PDB file of C-alpha atoms in Angstrom:
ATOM      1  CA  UNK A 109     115.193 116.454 141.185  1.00 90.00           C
ATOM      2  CA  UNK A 110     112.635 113.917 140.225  1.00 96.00           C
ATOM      3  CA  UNK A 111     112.066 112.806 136.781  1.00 97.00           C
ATOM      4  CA  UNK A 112     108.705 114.750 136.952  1.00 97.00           C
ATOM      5  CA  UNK A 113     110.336 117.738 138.872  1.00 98.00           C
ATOM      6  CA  UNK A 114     112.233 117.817 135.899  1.00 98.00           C
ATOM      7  CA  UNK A 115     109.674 117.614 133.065  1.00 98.00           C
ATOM      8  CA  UNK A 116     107.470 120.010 135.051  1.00 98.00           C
ATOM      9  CA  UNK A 117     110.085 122.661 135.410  1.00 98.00           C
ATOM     10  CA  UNK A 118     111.075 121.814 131.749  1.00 98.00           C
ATOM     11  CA  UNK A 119     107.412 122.970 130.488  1.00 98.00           C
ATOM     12  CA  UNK A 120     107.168 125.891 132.440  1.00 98.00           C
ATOM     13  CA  UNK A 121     110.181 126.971 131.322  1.00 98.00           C
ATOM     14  CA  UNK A 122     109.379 126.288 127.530  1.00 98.00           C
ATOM     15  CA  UNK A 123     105.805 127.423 127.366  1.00 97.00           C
ATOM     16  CA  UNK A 124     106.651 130.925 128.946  1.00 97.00           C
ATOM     17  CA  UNK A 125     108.957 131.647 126.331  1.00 97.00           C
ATOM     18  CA  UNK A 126     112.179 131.239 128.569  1.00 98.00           C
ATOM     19  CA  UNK A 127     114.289 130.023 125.673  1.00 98.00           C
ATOM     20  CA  UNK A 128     117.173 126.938 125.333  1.00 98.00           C
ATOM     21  CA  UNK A 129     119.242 129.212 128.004  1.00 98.00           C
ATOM     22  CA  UNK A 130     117.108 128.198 130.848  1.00 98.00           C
ATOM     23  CA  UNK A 131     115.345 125.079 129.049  1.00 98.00           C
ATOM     24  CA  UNK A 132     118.586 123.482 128.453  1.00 98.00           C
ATOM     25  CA  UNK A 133     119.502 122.727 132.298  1.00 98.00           C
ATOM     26  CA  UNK A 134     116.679 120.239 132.078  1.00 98.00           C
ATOM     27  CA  UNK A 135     117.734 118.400 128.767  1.00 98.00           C
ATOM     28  CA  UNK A 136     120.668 116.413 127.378  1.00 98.00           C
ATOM     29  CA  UNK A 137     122.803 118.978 125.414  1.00 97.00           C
ATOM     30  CA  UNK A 138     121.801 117.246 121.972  1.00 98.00           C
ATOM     31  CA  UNK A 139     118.016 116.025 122.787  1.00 98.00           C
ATOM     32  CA  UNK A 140     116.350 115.482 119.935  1.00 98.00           C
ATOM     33  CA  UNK A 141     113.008 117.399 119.304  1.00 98.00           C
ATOM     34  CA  UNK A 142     110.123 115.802 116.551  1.00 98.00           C
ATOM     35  CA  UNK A 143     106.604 116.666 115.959  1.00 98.00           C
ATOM     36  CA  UNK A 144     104.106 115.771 112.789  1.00 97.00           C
ATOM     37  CA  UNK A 145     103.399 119.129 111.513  1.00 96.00           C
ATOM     38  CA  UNK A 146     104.517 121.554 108.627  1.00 95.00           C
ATOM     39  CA  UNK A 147     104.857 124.617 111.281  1.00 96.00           C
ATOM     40  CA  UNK A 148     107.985 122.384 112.555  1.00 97.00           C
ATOM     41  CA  UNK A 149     108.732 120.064 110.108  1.00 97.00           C
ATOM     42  CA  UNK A 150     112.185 121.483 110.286  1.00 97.00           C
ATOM     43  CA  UNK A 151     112.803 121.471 113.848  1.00 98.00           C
ATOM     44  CA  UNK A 152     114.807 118.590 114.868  1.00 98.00           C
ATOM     45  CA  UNK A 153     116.607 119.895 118.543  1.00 98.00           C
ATOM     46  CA  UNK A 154     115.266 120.867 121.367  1.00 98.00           C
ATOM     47  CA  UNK A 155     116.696 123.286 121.516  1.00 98.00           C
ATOM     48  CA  UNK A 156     115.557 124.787 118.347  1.00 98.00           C
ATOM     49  CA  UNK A 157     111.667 124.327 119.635  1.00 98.00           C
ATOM     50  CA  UNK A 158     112.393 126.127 123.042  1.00 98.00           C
ATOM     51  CA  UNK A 159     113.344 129.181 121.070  1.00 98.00           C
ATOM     52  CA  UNK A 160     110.247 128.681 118.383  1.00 98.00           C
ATOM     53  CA  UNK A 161     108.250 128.799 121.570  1.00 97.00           C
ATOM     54  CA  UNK A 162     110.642 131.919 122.975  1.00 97.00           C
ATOM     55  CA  UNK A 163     110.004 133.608 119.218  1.00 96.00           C
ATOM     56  CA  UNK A 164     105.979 132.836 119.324  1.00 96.00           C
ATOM     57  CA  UNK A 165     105.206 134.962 122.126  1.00 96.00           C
ATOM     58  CA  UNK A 166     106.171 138.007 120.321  1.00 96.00           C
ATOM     59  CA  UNK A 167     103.366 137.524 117.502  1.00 97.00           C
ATOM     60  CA  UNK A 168     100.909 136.203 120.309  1.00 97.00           C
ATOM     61  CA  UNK A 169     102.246 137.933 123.722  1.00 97.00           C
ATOM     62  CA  UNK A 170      99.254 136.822 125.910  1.00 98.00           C
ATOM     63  CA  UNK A 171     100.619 133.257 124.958  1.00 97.00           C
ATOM     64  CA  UNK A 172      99.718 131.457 127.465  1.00 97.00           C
ATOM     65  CA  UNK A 173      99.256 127.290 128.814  1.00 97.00           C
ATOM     66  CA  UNK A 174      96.587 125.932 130.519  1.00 98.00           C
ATOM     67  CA  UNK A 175      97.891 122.787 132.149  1.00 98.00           C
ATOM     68  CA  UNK A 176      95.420 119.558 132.066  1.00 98.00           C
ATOM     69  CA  UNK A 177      97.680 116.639 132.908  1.00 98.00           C
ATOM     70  CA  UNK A 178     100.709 115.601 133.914  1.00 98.00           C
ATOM     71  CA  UNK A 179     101.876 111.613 133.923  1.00 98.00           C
ATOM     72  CA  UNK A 180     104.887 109.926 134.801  1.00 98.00           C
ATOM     73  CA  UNK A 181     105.652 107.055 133.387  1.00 98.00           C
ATOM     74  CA  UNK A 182     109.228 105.643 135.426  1.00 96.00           C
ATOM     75  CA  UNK A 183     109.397 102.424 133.818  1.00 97.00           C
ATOM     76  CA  UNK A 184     109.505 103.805 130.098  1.00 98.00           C
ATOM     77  CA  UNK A 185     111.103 106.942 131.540  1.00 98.00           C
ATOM     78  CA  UNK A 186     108.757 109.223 129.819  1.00 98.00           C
ATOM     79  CA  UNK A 187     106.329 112.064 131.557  1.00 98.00           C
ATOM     80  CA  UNK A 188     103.466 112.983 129.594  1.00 98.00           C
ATOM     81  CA  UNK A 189     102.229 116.777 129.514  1.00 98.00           C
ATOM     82  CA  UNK A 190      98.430 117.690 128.207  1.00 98.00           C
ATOM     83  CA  UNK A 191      97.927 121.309 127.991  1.00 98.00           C
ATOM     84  CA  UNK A 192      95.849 123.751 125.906  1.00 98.00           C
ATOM     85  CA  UNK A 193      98.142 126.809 124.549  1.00 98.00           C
ATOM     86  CA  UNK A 194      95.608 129.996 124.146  1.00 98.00           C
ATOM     87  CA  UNK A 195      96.528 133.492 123.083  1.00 98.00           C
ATOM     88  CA  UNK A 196      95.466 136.447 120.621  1.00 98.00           C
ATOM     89  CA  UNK A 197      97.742 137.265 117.611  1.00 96.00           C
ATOM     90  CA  UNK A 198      97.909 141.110 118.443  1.00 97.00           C
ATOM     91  CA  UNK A 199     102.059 141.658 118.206  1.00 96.00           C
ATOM     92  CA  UNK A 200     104.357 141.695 115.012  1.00 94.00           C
ATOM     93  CA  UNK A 201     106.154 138.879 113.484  1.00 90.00           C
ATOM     94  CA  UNK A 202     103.648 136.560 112.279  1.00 89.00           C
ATOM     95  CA  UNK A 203     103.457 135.336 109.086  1.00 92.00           C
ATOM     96  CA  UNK A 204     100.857 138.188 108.337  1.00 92.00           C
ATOM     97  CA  UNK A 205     100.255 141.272 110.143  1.00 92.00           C
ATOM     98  CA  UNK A 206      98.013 141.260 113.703  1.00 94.00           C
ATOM     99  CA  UNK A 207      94.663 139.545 112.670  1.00 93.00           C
ATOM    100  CA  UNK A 208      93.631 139.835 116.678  1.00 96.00           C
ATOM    101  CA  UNK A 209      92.275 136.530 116.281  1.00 97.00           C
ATOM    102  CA  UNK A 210      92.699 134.206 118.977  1.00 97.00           C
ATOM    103  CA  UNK A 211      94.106 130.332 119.310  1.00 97.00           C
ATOM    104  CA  UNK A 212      93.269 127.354 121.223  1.00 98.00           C
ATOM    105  CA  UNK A 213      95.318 124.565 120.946  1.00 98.00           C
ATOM    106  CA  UNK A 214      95.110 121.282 122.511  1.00 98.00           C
ATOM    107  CA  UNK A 215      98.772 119.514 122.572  1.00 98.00           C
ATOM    108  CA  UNK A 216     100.601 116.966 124.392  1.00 98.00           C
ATOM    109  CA  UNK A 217     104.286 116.969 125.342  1.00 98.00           C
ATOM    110  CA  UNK A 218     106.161 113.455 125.563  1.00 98.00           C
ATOM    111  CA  UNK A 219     109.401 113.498 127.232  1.00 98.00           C
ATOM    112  CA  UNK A 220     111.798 111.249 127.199  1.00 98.00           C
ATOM    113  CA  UNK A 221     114.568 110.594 129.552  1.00 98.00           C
ATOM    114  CA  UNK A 222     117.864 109.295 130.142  1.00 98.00           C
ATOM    115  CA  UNK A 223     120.440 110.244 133.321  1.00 96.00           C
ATOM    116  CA  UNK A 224     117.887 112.332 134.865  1.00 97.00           C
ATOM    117  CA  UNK A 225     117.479 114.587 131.719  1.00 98.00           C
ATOM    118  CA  UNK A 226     115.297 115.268 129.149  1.00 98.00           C
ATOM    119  CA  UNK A 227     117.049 113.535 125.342  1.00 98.00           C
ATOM    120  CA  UNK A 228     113.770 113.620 123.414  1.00 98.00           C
ATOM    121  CA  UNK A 229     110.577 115.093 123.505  1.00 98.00           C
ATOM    122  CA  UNK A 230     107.919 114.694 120.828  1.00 98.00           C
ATOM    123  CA  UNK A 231     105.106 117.021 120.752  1.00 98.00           C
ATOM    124  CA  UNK A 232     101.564 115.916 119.517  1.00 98.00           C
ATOM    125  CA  UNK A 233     100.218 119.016 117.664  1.00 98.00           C
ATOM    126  CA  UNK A 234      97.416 119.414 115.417  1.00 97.00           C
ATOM    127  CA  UNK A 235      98.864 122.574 113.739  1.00 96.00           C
ATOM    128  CA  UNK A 236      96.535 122.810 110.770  1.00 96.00           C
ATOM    129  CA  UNK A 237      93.562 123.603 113.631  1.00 96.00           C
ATOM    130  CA  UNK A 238      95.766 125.996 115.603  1.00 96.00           C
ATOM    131  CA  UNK A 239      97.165 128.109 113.090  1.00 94.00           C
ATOM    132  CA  UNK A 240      93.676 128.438 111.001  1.00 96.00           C
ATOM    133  CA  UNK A 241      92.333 129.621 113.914  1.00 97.00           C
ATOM    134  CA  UNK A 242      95.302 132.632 114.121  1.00 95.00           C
ATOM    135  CA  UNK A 243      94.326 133.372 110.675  1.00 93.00           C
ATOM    136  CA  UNK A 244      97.606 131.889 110.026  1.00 91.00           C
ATOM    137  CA  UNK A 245      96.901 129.770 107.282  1.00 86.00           C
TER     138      UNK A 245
END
């Protein structure tokens, strides 16, 4: 597989909620996982954000990407994904019960790699925006 075989089958994985089981054949076994935001200020593995995204679809289970770019970048070894995530908050395990109100949230996905594997990935995330508009916070 290509480097952007990789990545692509990487983010489909993640952002349908397919878990570290399946995500982790793309990734280093300890990649590293960072993102600017309180929602996942504590998330520092991968592997911990591809089951954050696995445990999101269960308050929002029309969670859903829509997928606006793609970039490789071979001589940094980094491929770039801009998507917009959009669902409706009508499932349990939110921080508050079902509010039915619905999300959409630009983000971008920068993946590093190494050995033909994914060893860091930083997410670009306003989640301030996305989780106001949830009723979230």
């Amino acid at each position: 597989m290509t480097m952007t075989d990789t990545a692509h089958a990487f983010f489909e994985a993640c952002e349908t909620g397919q878990g570290w089981d399946t995500c982790a054949t793309h990734c280093s076994a300890d990649a590293s996982f960072s993102c600017q935001s309180g929602a996942l200020a504590d998330t520092h593995t991968l592997a911990a954000y591809a089951e954050w995204m696995k445990g999101l679809l269960t308050p929002v289970p029309d969670g859903r990407y829509e997928l606006k770019g793609f970039a490789a970048d071979e001589d940094r070894g980094v491929v770039l994904a801009f998507a917009v995530f959009h669902g409706t908050q009508t499932g349990p395990g939110g921080p508050v019960p079902a509010t039915g109100a619905t999300v959409a949230s630009d983000y971008v996905y920068a993946m590093e790699f190494a050995g033909g594997k994914i060893t860091h990935m930083t997410k670009i995330w306003n989640d301030s925006h996305a989780l106001a508009q949830l009723g979230w916070a």
